[in-house]
Coordinates of C-alpha atoms and ligand atoms in Angstrom, one line a residue:
M1 CA 0.0 0.0 0.0
N2 CA 2.8 2.4 0.9
K3 CA 4.4 2.0 -2.5
I4 CA 1.1 3.1 -4.2
I5 CA 0.5 5.9 -1.7
N6 CA 4.1 7.2 -2.4
I7 CA 3.6 7.0 -6.1
L8 CA 0.2 8.8 -5.8
K9 CA 1.7 11.6 -3.6
E10 CA 4.1 12.3 -6.5
K11 CA 1.9 11.6 -9.5
K12 CA -1.5 12.5 -8.2
S13 CA -3.2 9.8 -10.2
I14 CA -2.4 6.6 -12.1
P15 CA -4.5 4.8 -14.7
L16 CA -6.2 1.6 -13.6
D17 CA -3.9 -0.7 -15.7
Q18 CA -0.9 0.8 -14.0
F19 CA -2.5 0.4 -10.6
I20 CA -3.2 -3.3 -11.3
N21 CA 0.3 -3.8 -12.7
I22 CA 1.9 -2.5 -9.5
S23 CA -0.6 -4.3 -7.2
L24 CA 0.1 -7.7 -8.9
Y25 CA 3.5 -7.5 -10.4
D26 CA 5.7 -4.9 -8.7
K27 CA 9.0 -6.7 -7.9
K28 CA 8.7 -6.2 -4.1
F29 CA 5.2 -5.2 -3.5
G30 CA 3.2 -7.2 -6.1
Y31 CA 0.8 -9.9 -5.0
Y32 CA 2.1 -12.6 -7.4
M33 CA 5.7 -11.7 -6.6
K34 CA 5.7 -12.6 -2.9
K35 CA 3.4 -15.4 -2.3
N36 CA 2.0 -18.7 -3.6
P37 CA -1.7 -17.7 -3.9
F38 CA -3.1 -21.1 -5.0
G39 CA -4.9 -23.8 -3.2
R40 CA -7.1 -24.2 -0.1
D41 CA -4.6 -22.2 2.1
G42 CA -4.2 -19.6 -0.5
D43 CA -6.7 -17.2 -2.1
F44 CA -8.1 -19.2 -5.0
I45 CA -7.9 -22.5 -6.8
T46 CA -7.5 -23.2 -10.5
S47 CA -8.5 -26.2 -12.7
P48 CA -5.1 -28.0 -12.7
L49 CA -5.2 -27.9 -8.9
V50 CA -8.7 -29.2 -8.8
S51 CA -7.9 -32.4 -10.6
N52 CA -5.0 -33.9 -12.5
L53 CA -7.5 -35.1 -15.1
F54 CA -7.4 -31.5 -16.4
G55 CA -3.7 -31.8 -17.3
E56 CA -4.1 -35.3 -18.6
M57 CA -6.9 -34.4 -21.0
L58 CA -5.0 -31.3 -22.2
A59 CA -1.9 -33.5 -22.8
V60 CA -4.0 -35.9 -25.0
W61 CA -5.3 -32.9 -26.9
C62 CA -1.7 -31.6 -27.5
V63 CA -0.6 -34.9 -28.9
A64 CA -3.7 -35.1 -31.2
F65 CA -2.9 -31.6 -32.5
W66 CA 0.7 -32.5 -33.1
E67 CA -0.4 -35.6 -35.0
K68 CA -2.7 -33.4 -37.1
M69 CA 0.3 -31.1 -37.9
G70 CA 2.1 -34.0 -39.4
K71 CA 4.1 -35.1 -36.3
P72 CA 6.8 -32.5 -36.7
K73 CA 10.2 -33.6 -35.4
K74 CA 10.3 -30.6 -33.1
I75 CA 7.3 -29.3 -31.2
L76 CA 7.5 -26.5 -28.8
L77 CA 4.9 -26.1 -26.0
V78 CA 4.7 -22.7 -24.4
E79 CA 2.8 -22.4 -21.2
L80 CA 1.8 -18.8 -20.3
G81 CA 1.7 -18.0 -16.6
P82 CA 2.2 -21.5 -15.2
G83 CA 1.3 -20.6 -11.6
D84 CA 2.6 -23.2 -9.2
G85 CA 3.6 -25.6 -12.1
T86 CA 0.9 -28.2 -11.5
L87 CA -0.4 -28.2 -15.1
C88 CA 3.1 -28.5 -16.6
K89 CA 3.9 -31.4 -14.2
D90 CA 0.7 -33.2 -15.1
L91 CA 1.2 -32.6 -18.8
L92 CA 4.7 -34.1 -18.7
Q93 CA 3.5 -37.2 -16.8
T94 CA 1.0 -38.0 -19.6
F95 CA 3.3 -36.9 -22.5
K96 CA 5.8 -39.6 -21.4
Q97 CA 3.3 -42.2 -22.5
F98 CA 3.5 -40.9 -26.1
K99 CA 7.1 -41.7 -26.9
N100 CA 7.4 -40.0 -30.4
F101 CA 5.7 -36.9 -29.2
Y102 CA 7.8 -36.8 -26.0
D103 CA 11.0 -37.2 -28.0
S104 CA 10.0 -34.2 -30.2
L105 CA 9.0 -32.0 -27.3
E106 CA 10.5 -29.0 -25.6
I107 CA 8.5 -26.9 -23.1
Q108 CA 9.1 -23.2 -22.4
L109 CA 7.4 -21.5 -19.5
L110 CA 6.8 -17.8 -19.4
E111 CA 6.5 -16.6 -15.9
I112 CA 6.8 -13.1 -14.5
S113 CA 7.1 -13.9 -10.8
S114 CA 10.5 -15.1 -9.5
K115 CA 8.7 -16.5 -6.4
L116 CA 6.5 -18.7 -8.6
K117 CA 9.3 -19.6 -10.9
N118 CA 11.2 -21.1 -7.9
I119 CA 8.1 -23.0 -6.9
Q120 CA 7.8 -24.3 -10.5
K121 CA 11.4 -25.3 -10.6
I122 CA 11.0 -27.4 -7.5
K123 CA 7.8 -29.1 -8.8
I124 CA 9.0 -29.7 -12.4
S125 CA 12.5 -31.2 -12.7
S126 CA 12.7 -32.1 -16.3
K127 CA 15.3 -31.4 -18.9
K128 CA 12.5 -30.8 -21.4
V129 CA 11.5 -27.6 -19.6
R130 CA 13.1 -24.2 -19.6
W131 CA 12.0 -20.8 -18.6
I132 CA 11.9 -17.8 -20.9
K133 CA 11.8 -14.1 -19.8
K134 CA 10.0 -12.7 -22.8
I135 CA 7.6 -14.1 -25.4
D136 CA 9.7 -12.5 -28.2
Q137 CA 12.5 -15.0 -27.3
I138 CA 10.5 -17.8 -29.0
N139 CA 12.3 -18.6 -32.3
Y140 CA 11.2 -21.9 -33.6
G141 CA 8.1 -24.0 -33.9
P142 CA 5.5 -25.4 -34.4
I143 CA 4.3 -23.9 -31.2
I144 CA 1.4 -24.9 -29.0
F145 CA 0.6 -22.0 -26.6
L146 CA -1.4 -23.1 -23.6
A147 CA -2.9 -20.7 -21.1
N148 CA -5.1 -21.3 -18.1
E149 CA -6.3 -18.2 -16.3
F150 CA -3.4 -16.2 -17.7
F151 CA -5.2 -13.5 -19.7
D152 CA -7.6 -12.7 -16.8
A153 CA -4.6 -11.8 -14.6
L154 CA -3.3 -9.1 -17.0
P155 CA -3.9 -5.4 -16.4
V156 CA -6.9 -3.8 -18.1
K157 CA -7.9 -0.2 -18.7
Q158 CA -11.4 1.0 -18.0
L159 CA -13.2 3.9 -19.7
Y160 CA -16.5 5.5 -19.2
K161 CA -18.5 7.0 -22.0
K162 CA -21.1 9.7 -21.3
K163 CA -22.7 11.9 -23.8
K164 CA -20.1 11.1 -26.4
I165 CA -17.2 12.0 -24.1
F166 CA -14.7 9.3 -22.9
F167 CA -13.2 9.3 -19.5
E168 CA -10.5 6.9 -18.3
K169 CA -10.6 5.4 -14.8
H170 CA -7.7 6.4 -12.6
V171 CA -6.7 5.7 -9.0
V172 CA -6.1 8.6 -6.6
L173 CA -5.6 9.3 -2.9
S174 CA -8.6 10.3 -0.8
S175 CA -8.5 13.8 0.6
D176 CA -7.3 12.5 4.0
K177 CA -4.5 10.7 2.0
K178 CA -5.3 7.4 3.8
K179 CA -7.5 5.6 1.3
L180 CA -7.5 5.0 -2.5
E181 CA -10.4 6.1 -4.7
F182 CA -11.3 5.9 -8.3
L183 CA -11.5 9.0 -10.4
Y184 CA -12.5 9.4 -14.0
K185 CA -10.4 11.7 -16.1
K186 CA -10.8 12.8 -19.7
A187 CA -9.3 10.1 -21.9
D188 CA -6.4 10.7 -24.3
N189 CA -7.2 10.8 -28.0
S190 CA -4.8 8.0 -28.7
L191 CA -6.7 5.8 -26.2
I192 CA -10.1 6.8 -27.7
K193 CA -8.7 5.9 -31.1
S194 CA -7.6 2.4 -29.9
I195 CA -11.0 1.5 -28.5
R196 CA -12.8 2.9 -31.5
N197 CA -10.7 0.7 -33.7
L198 CA -11.7 -2.2 -31.6
N199 CA -15.4 -1.2 -31.9
L200 CA -15.8 -1.2 -28.2
T201 CA -17.6 2.1 -28.0
S202 CA -21.1 1.5 -29.1
S203 CA -23.1 2.7 -26.1
N204 CA -22.8 4.7 -23.0
G205 CA -21.3 3.1 -19.8
I206 CA -18.2 1.2 -18.9
I207 CA -15.8 0.0 -21.5
E208 CA -13.1 -2.5 -20.6
Y209 CA -10.0 -2.5 -22.7
P210 CA -7.7 -5.5 -22.1
I211 CA -4.6 -3.7 -23.3
E212 CA -2.0 -6.2 -22.1
A213 CA -3.9 -9.3 -23.3
L214 CA -4.3 -7.8 -26.8
K215 CA -0.5 -7.1 -26.9
F216 CA 0.1 -10.8 -26.1
L217 CA -2.5 -12.0 -28.7
K218 CA -0.7 -10.0 -31.4
I219 CA 2.7 -11.5 -30.7
I220 CA 1.3 -15.0 -30.2
S221 CA -0.5 -14.7 -33.6
K222 CA 2.7 -13.6 -35.3
K223 CA 4.6 -16.5 -33.9
I224 CA 1.9 -19.0 -34.9
N225 CA 1.7 -17.6 -38.4
K226 CA 5.5 -17.8 -38.7
F227 CA 6.2 -21.1 -37.1
D228 CA 2.8 -23.0 -37.3
G229 CA 0.8 -24.2 -34.3
G230 CA -2.0 -22.7 -32.2
L231 CA -3.2 -21.2 -29.0
L232 CA -5.5 -22.9 -26.6
T233 CA -6.8 -20.8 -23.7
F234 CA -9.1 -21.3 -20.7
D235 CA -10.4 -18.4 -18.8
Y236 CA -13.2 -16.8 -16.8
G237 CA -15.1 -14.9 -19.4
Y238 CA -18.2 -14.0 -21.3
K239 CA -19.6 -13.9 -24.8
M240 CA -22.3 -11.3 -24.6
K241 CA -21.8 -8.9 -21.8
K242 CA -21.3 -5.3 -22.9
N243 CA -20.3 -2.1 -21.1
Q244 CA -20.0 -3.8 -17.7
N245 CA -17.4 -3.5 -15.1
T246 CA -16.0 -7.0 -14.5
L247 CA -13.0 -6.0 -12.4
Q248 CA -12.8 -8.1 -9.2
S249 CA -10.6 -8.8 -6.3
I250 CA -10.3 -12.1 -4.5
R251 CA -8.8 -12.8 -1.1
K252 CA -9.0 -16.0 0.9
H253 CA -11.6 -17.4 -1.6
K254 CA -13.9 -14.4 -1.1
F255 CA -14.5 -11.2 -3.1
S256 CA -12.8 -8.1 -1.7
N257 CA -12.6 -4.5 -2.6
V258 CA -10.2 -3.8 -5.5
L259 CA -8.7 -0.8 -3.8
F260 CA -8.4 -2.4 -0.3
K261 CA -5.0 -3.7 0.6
P262 CA -3.5 -3.8 -2.9
G263 CA -0.6 -6.3 -3.1
H264 CA -2.5 -8.6 -0.8
S265 CA -5.3 -9.8 -3.1
D266 CA -5.7 -11.0 -6.6
I267 CA -7.2 -8.6 -9.1
T268 CA -8.8 -10.0 -12.3
S269 CA -11.3 -9.1 -15.0
L270 CA -13.4 -11.4 -17.1
I271 CA -12.3 -12.1 -20.7
N272 CA -14.4 -10.7 -23.5
F273 CA -14.2 -13.8 -25.7
V274 CA -16.0 -12.2 -28.6
L275 CA -13.2 -9.6 -28.7
F276 CA -10.5 -12.3 -28.4
H277 CA -12.2 -14.2 -31.3
K278 CA -12.3 -11.0 -33.4
I279 CA -8.6 -10.1 -32.7
L280 CA -7.3 -13.6 -33.4
N281 CA -9.3 -13.7 -36.7
K282 CA -8.0 -10.3 -37.7
N283 CA -4.5 -11.6 -37.1
N284 CA -5.2 -14.2 -39.8
L285 CA -5.7 -17.2 -37.6
D286 CA -8.3 -19.9 -38.0
V287 CA -10.4 -19.5 -34.8
K288 CA -12.8 -22.2 -33.6
K289 CA -16.1 -21.3 -31.9
I290 CA -15.9 -20.3 -28.3
T291 CA -16.9 -23.2 -26.1
T292 CA -17.1 -23.9 -22.4
Q293 CA -14.8 -25.9 -20.2
N294 CA -17.6 -28.4 -19.7
E295 CA -18.1 -29.0 -23.4
F296 CA -14.5 -29.1 -24.2
L297 CA -13.5 -31.6 -21.6
K298 CA -16.5 -33.8 -22.3
K299 CA -15.8 -33.8 -26.0
I300 CA -12.3 -34.9 -25.5
G301 CA -13.4 -37.8 -23.3
I302 CA -12.9 -36.8 -19.6
L303 CA -15.9 -38.8 -18.5
E304 CA -14.8 -41.9 -20.2
R305 CA -11.3 -41.5 -18.8
A306 CA -12.6 -41.1 -15.3
N307 CA -14.7 -44.2 -15.7
I308 CA -11.7 -46.2 -16.8
L309 CA -9.6 -44.9 -13.9
S310 CA -12.3 -45.6 -11.4
K311 CA -12.2 -49.3 -12.1
K312 CA -9.0 -49.7 -10.2
M313 CA -9.9 -47.3 -7.3
T314 CA -11.2 -47.8 -3.8
F315 CA -14.5 -46.3 -3.0
K316 CA -12.9 -43.3 -1.3
E317 CA -10.6 -42.6 -4.2
K318 CA -13.5 -42.8 -6.6
A319 CA -15.6 -40.4 -4.5
N320 CA -12.7 -38.0 -4.4
M321 CA -12.0 -38.1 -8.2
F322 CA -15.7 -37.7 -9.2
Y323 CA -16.1 -34.8 -6.7
R324 CA -13.2 -33.0 -8.3
L325 CA -14.4 -33.9 -11.8
K326 CA -17.7 -32.3 -10.9
R327 CA -16.0 -29.1 -9.9
L328 CA -14.3 -28.9 -13.2
I329 CA -17.3 -29.6 -15.5
D330 CA -20.4 -28.7 -13.5
P331 CA -22.1 -25.8 -15.4
K332 CA -22.8 -24.2 -11.9
E333 CA -19.1 -24.4 -11.1
M334 CA -16.1 -24.1 -13.4
G335 CA -17.9 -25.8 -16.3
N336 CA -19.7 -22.8 -17.7
L337 CA -17.9 -19.9 -16.1
F338 CA -14.8 -21.0 -17.9
K339 CA -14.7 -20.6 -21.7
V340 CA -12.2 -22.1 -24.1
I341 CA -10.9 -20.6 -27.3
F342 CA -8.6 -22.2 -29.9
A343 CA -6.9 -20.4 -32.7
K344 CA -4.5 -22.0 -35.1
K345 CA -2.6 -21.3 -38.3
K346 CA -4.8 -21.6 -41.3
G347 CA -4.6 -24.8 -43.2
K348 CA -5.3 -28.3 -42.0
D349 CA -8.5 -28.6 -40.0
F350 CA -8.3 -29.6 -36.3
S351 CA -11.2 -29.0 -34.0
L352 CA -11.0 -31.6 -31.3
G353 CA -13.0 -30.4 -28.3
F354 CA -15.0 -27.7 -30.3
Ligands
SAM1 C1 -4.1 -16.7 -12.2 S1 -2.5 -17.4 -12.3 C2 -2.8 -18.9 -13.2 C3 -1.8 -19.9 -12.9 C4 -1.9 -21.3 -13.6 N1 -2.0 -21.1 -15.1 C5 -3.0 -22.1 -13.1 O1 -4.0 -22.3 -13.9 O2 -3.0 -22.6 -12.0 C6 -1.7 -16.3 -13.5 C7 -0.3 -16.7 -13.8 O3 0.2 -15.8 -14.8 C8 1.5 -15.2 -14.4 N2 1.6 -13.9 -15.2 C9 0.9 -12.9 -15.1 N3 1.3 -11.9 -15.9 C10 2.4 -12.4 -16.6 C11 3.2 -11.9 -17.6 N4 3.1 -10.7 -18.1 N5 4.2 -12.7 -18.0 C12 4.3 -14.0 -17.5 N6 3.6 -14.5 -16.6 C13 2.6 -13.7 -16.1 C14 1.3 -15.1 -12.9 O4 2.5 -14.9 -12.2 C15 0.7 -16.5 -12.6 O5 1.6 -17.5 -12.7

């Protein structure tokens, strides 16, 4: 908090995306930079931590995609924001059962947090895996980009449109200099131009602009077009919502105030999947329809896999596995809240899971 207060004493105000960036990723103060936020004792839980069936099914999907690409001798898997490394660990375990794929494979992990990188290094001890600092470093392919809850953790801007005038959301100090508050300031022309280009401005109200996510999508698309491959991403998100504020903060598995105790809670926003679809299309990729985690996992056979596994399990193990499976796919839990999008280089068709 002190860090942000000091910045605000000097700068008076910072745009929302900068506030999120400091709160989550400042080297000393940022939420992701100083703790392991995952799991029951942390603040939230993600699909790979709910059940290793998630990683297992994604691994099978990757192998099928590689086969469709003609079993290239080298295949690069890039995981964006690997968290505590659970997904990568589960993927590797399954990949080992597909020898030709495994022999062709290298994995690169893109992780901003040194704290999490250390946790990942302990969990994943494999010569197949290395860590990269910047996405630009990727220089061969084909590449399979995998992302689970990566894009929703990236800073967004918010604007407000009223009577044809655009305002940008900033964070300022309250008059007693003890609390943080939001303040709308007239938006720059360049920012207005960007959101107009994205066609985000149709009616009055809040406009969310996922500025960092769109930068990533641009680079990812370039790499896929150059080296072949695709991007498979899972995230909290929506298909229809317009002009709504989806910014939220989570602490100890409960919603909290975004401006309260920055650096101590996770801040996310929902993904506008229609916008993602449009941008990936515009970047010349072949984009499949947006589906839900429930549909995707069921189409690639998660129920059949669970039934096979259950045959060798004790009653207690079975109950545990199906309880976790339900969390992953139940429409009232992660099944519908999470959407899946897949974009690939144009050419051979591959639509497993969609
Ligand atoms: C919500 S967590 C998801 C973790 C993991 N994928 C999972 O499903 O458990 C977001 C992850 O993205 C990382 N991250 C956020 N911004 C990043 C960036 N610009 N570059 C690399 N990693 C980033 C975070 O440090 C964290 O590991």
